[in-house]
PDB file of C-alpha atoms in Angstrom:
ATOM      1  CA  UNK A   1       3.539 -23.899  18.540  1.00 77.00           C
ATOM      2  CA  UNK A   2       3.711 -26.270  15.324  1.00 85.00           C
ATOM      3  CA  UNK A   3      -0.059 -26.898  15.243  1.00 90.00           C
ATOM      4  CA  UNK A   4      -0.644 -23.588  15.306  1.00 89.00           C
ATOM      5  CA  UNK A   5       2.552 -22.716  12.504  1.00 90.00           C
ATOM      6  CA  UNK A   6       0.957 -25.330  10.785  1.00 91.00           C
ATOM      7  CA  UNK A   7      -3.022 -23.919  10.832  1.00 92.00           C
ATOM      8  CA  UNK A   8      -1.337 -20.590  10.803  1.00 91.00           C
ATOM      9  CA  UNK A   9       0.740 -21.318   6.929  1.00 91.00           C
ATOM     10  CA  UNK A  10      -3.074 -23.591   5.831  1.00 93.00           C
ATOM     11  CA  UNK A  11      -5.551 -20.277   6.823  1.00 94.00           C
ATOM     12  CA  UNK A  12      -2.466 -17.716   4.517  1.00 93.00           C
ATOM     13  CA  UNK A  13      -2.582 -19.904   1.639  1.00 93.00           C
ATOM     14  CA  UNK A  14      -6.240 -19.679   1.601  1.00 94.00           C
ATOM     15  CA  UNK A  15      -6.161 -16.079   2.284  1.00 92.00           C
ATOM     16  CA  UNK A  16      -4.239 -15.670  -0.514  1.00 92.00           C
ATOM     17  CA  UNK A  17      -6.509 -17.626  -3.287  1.00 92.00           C
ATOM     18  CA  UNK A  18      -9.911 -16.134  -1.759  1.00 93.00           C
ATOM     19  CA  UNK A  19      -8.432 -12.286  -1.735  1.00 90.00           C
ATOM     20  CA  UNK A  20      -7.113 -13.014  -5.023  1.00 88.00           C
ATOM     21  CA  UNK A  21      -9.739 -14.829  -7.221  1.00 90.00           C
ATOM     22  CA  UNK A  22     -12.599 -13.569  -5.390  1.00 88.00           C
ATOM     23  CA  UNK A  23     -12.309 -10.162  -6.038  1.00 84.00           C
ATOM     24  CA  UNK A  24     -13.715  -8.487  -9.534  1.00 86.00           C
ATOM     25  CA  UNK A  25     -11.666  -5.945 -11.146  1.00 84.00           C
ATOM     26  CA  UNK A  26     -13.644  -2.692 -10.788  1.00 81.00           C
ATOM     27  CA  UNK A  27     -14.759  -0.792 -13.658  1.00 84.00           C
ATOM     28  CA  UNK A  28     -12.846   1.901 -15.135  1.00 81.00           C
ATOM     29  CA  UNK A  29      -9.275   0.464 -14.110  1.00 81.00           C
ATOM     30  CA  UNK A  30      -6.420   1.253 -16.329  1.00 84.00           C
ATOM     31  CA  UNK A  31      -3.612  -0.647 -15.472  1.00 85.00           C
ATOM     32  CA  UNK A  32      -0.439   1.503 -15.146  1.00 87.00           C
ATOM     33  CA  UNK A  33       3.201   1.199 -14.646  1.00 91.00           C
ATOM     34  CA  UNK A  34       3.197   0.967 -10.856  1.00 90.00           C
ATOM     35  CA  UNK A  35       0.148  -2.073 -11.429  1.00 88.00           C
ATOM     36  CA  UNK A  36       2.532  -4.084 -14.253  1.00 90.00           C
ATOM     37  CA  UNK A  37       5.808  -3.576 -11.683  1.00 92.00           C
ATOM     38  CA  UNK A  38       3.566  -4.941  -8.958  1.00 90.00           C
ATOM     39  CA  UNK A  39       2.507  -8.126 -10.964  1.00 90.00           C
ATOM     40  CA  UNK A  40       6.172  -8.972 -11.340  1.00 94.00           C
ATOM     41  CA  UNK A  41       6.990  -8.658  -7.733  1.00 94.00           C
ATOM     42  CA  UNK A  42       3.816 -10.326  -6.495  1.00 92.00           C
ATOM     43  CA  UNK A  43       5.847 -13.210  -8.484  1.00 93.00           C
ATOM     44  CA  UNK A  44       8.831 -12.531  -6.921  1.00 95.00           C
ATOM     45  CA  UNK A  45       8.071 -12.018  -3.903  1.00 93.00           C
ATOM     46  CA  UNK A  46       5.804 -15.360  -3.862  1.00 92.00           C
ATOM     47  CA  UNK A  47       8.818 -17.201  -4.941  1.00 95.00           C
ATOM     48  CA  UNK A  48      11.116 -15.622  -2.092  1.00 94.00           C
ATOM     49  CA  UNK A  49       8.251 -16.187   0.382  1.00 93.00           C
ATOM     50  CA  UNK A  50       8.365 -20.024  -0.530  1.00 93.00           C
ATOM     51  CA  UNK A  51      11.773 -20.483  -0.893  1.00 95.00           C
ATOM     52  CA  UNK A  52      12.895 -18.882   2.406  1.00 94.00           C
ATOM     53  CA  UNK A  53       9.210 -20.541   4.303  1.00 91.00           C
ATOM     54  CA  UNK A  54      11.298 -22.977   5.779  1.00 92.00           C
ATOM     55  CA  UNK A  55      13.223 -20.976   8.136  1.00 92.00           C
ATOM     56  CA  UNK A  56      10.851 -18.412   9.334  1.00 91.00           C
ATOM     57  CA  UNK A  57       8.283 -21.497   9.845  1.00 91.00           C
ATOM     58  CA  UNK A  58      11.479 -23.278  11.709  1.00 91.00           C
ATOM     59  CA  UNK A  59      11.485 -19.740  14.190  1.00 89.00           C
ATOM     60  CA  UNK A  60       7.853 -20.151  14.367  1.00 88.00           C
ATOM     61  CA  UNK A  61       7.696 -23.909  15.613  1.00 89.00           C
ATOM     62  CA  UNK A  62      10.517 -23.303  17.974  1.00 87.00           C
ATOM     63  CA  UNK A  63       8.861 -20.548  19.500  1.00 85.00           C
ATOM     64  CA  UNK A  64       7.731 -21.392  22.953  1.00 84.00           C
ATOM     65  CA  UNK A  65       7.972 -19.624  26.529  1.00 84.00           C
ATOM     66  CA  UNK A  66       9.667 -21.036  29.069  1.00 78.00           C
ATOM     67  CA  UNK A  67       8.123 -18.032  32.193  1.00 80.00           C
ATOM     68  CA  UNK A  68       4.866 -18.069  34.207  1.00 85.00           C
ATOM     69  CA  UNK A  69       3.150 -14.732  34.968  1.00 87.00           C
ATOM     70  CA  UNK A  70       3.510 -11.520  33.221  1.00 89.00           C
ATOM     71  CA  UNK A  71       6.363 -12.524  31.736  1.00 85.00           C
ATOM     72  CA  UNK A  72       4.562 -15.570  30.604  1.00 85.00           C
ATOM     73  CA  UNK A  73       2.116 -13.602  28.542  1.00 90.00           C
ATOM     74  CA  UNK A  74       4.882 -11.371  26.864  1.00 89.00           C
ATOM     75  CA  UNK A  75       6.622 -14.545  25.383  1.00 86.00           C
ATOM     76  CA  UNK A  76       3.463 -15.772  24.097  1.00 89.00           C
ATOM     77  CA  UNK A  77       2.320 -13.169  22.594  1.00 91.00           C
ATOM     78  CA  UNK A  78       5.923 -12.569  21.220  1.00 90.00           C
ATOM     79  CA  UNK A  79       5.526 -16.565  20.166  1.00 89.00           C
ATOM     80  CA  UNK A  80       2.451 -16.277  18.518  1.00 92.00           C
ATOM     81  CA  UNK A  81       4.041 -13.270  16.566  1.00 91.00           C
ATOM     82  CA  UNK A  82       6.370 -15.304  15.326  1.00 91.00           C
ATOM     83  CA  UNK A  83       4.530 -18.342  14.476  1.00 90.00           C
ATOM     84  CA  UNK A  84       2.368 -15.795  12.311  1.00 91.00           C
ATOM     85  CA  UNK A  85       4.910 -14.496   9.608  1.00 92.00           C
ATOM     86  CA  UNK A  86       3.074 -16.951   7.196  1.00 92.00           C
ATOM     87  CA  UNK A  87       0.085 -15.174   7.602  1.00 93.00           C
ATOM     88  CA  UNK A  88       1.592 -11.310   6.960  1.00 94.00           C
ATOM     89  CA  UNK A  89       2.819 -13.121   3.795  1.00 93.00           C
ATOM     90  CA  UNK A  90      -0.741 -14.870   2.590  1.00 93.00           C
ATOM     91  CA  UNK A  91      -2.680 -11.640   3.396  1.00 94.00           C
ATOM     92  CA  UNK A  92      -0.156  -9.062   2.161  1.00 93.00           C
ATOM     93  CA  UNK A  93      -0.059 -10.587  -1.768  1.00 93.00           C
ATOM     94  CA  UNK A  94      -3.653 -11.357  -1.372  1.00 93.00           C
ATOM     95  CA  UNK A  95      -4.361  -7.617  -0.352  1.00 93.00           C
ATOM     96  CA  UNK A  96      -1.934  -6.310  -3.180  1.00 93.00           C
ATOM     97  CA  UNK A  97      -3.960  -8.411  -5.817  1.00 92.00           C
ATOM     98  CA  UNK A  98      -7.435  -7.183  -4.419  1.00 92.00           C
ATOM     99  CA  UNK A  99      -6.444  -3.467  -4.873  1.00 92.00           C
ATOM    100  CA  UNK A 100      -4.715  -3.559  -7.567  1.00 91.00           C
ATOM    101  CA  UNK A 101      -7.633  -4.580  -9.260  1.00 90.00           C
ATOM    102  CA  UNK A 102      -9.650  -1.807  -7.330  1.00 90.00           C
ATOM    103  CA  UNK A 103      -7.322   0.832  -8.828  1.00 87.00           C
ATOM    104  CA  UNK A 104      -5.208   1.105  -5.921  1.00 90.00           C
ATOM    105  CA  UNK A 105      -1.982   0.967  -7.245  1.00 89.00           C
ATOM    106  CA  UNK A 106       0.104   2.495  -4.593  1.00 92.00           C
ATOM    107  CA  UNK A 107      -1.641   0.940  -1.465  1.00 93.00           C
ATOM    108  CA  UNK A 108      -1.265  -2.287  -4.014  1.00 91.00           C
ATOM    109  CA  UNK A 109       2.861  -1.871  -4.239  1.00 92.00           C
ATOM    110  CA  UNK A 110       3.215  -1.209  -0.651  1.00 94.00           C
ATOM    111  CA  UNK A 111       1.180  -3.553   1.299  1.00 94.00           C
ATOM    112  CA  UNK A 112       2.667  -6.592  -0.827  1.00 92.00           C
ATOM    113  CA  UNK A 113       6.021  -6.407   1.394  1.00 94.00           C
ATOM    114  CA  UNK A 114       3.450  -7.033   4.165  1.00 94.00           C
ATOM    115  CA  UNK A 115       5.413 -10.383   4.429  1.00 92.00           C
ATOM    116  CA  UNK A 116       8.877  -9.425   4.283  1.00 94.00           C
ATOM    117  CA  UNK A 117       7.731  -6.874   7.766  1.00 95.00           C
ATOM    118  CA  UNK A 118       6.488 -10.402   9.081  1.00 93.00           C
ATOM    119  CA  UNK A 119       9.410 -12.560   8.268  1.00 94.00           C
ATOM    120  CA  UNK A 120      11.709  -9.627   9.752  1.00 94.00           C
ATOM    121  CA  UNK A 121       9.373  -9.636  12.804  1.00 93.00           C
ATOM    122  CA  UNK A 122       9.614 -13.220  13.329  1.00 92.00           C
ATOM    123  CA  UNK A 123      13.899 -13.323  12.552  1.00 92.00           C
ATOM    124  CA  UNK A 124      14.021 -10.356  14.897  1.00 93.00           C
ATOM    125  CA  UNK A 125      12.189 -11.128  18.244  1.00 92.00           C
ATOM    126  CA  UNK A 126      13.395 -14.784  18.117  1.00 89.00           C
ATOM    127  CA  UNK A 127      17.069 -13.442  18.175  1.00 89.00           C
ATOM    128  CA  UNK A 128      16.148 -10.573  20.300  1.00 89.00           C
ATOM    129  CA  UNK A 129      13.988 -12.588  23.199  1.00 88.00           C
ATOM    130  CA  UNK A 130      15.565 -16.382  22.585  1.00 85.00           C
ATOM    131  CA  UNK A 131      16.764 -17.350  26.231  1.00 81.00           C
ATOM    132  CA  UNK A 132      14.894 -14.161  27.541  1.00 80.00           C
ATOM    133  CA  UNK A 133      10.919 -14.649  27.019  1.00 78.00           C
ATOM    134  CA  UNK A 134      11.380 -17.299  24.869  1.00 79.00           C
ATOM    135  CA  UNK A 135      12.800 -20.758  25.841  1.00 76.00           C
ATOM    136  CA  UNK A 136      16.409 -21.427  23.837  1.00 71.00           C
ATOM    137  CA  UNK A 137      17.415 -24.535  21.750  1.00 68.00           C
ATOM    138  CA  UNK A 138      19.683 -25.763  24.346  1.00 64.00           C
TER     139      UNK A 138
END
């Protein structure tokens, strides 16, 4: 699972700057309060996403199943899940940028803590299925 972590983190990044920079700002769009509070978290939540990327990329990379069969599938979808909370993060700001400047402002504020559902997802099923679907450090 670290090649795909690792493709996984590249393709959010690049979500990110092509949602963001590529999209025009529609005419007609006032920017409100909910659109200036949004700007700050985008920044904040950025910084948190970076800062904390080690560990949920760590749960990602050590993802892995250890089953064959049906239960083999489960843990790697559950795997790929978690090897994916990059991406929730990439997409989510990128998303919150585009419709913001589409005059979205509520969709905007929510689907920014796209990522922080992803990095719970990825924390979560790792210490829920670890030793169960998914193959344990030991």
């Amino acid at each position: 699972m670290y090649l795909y972590t690792v493709i996984e983190a590249i393709v959010a990044i690049v979500a990110f700057i092509v949602l963001a920079v590529c999209t025009k700002k529609a005419e007609g769009v006032v920017y409100g309060r909910l659109d200036k509070a949004g700007r700050i978290t985008n920044i904040l939540l950025t910084i948190v996403y970076v800062c904390i990327s080690p560990l949920y990329l760590f749960f990602g990379m050590i993802s892995s199943t250890h089953h064959h069969g049906l239960l083999g599938i489960l843990g790697w979808i559950v795997a790929i899940i978690n090897a994916s909370a990059a991406l929730f993060c990439g997409v989510g700001l990128g998303l919150s940028v585009m419709f913001r400047k589409k005059g979205k402002s509520k969709l905007s504020f929510m689907i920014q803590f796209l990522g922080v559902l992803g990095i719970g997802l990825c924390i979560g099923m790792y210490c829920l299925f670890a030793g169960n679907l998914l193959s344990s450090l030991n």
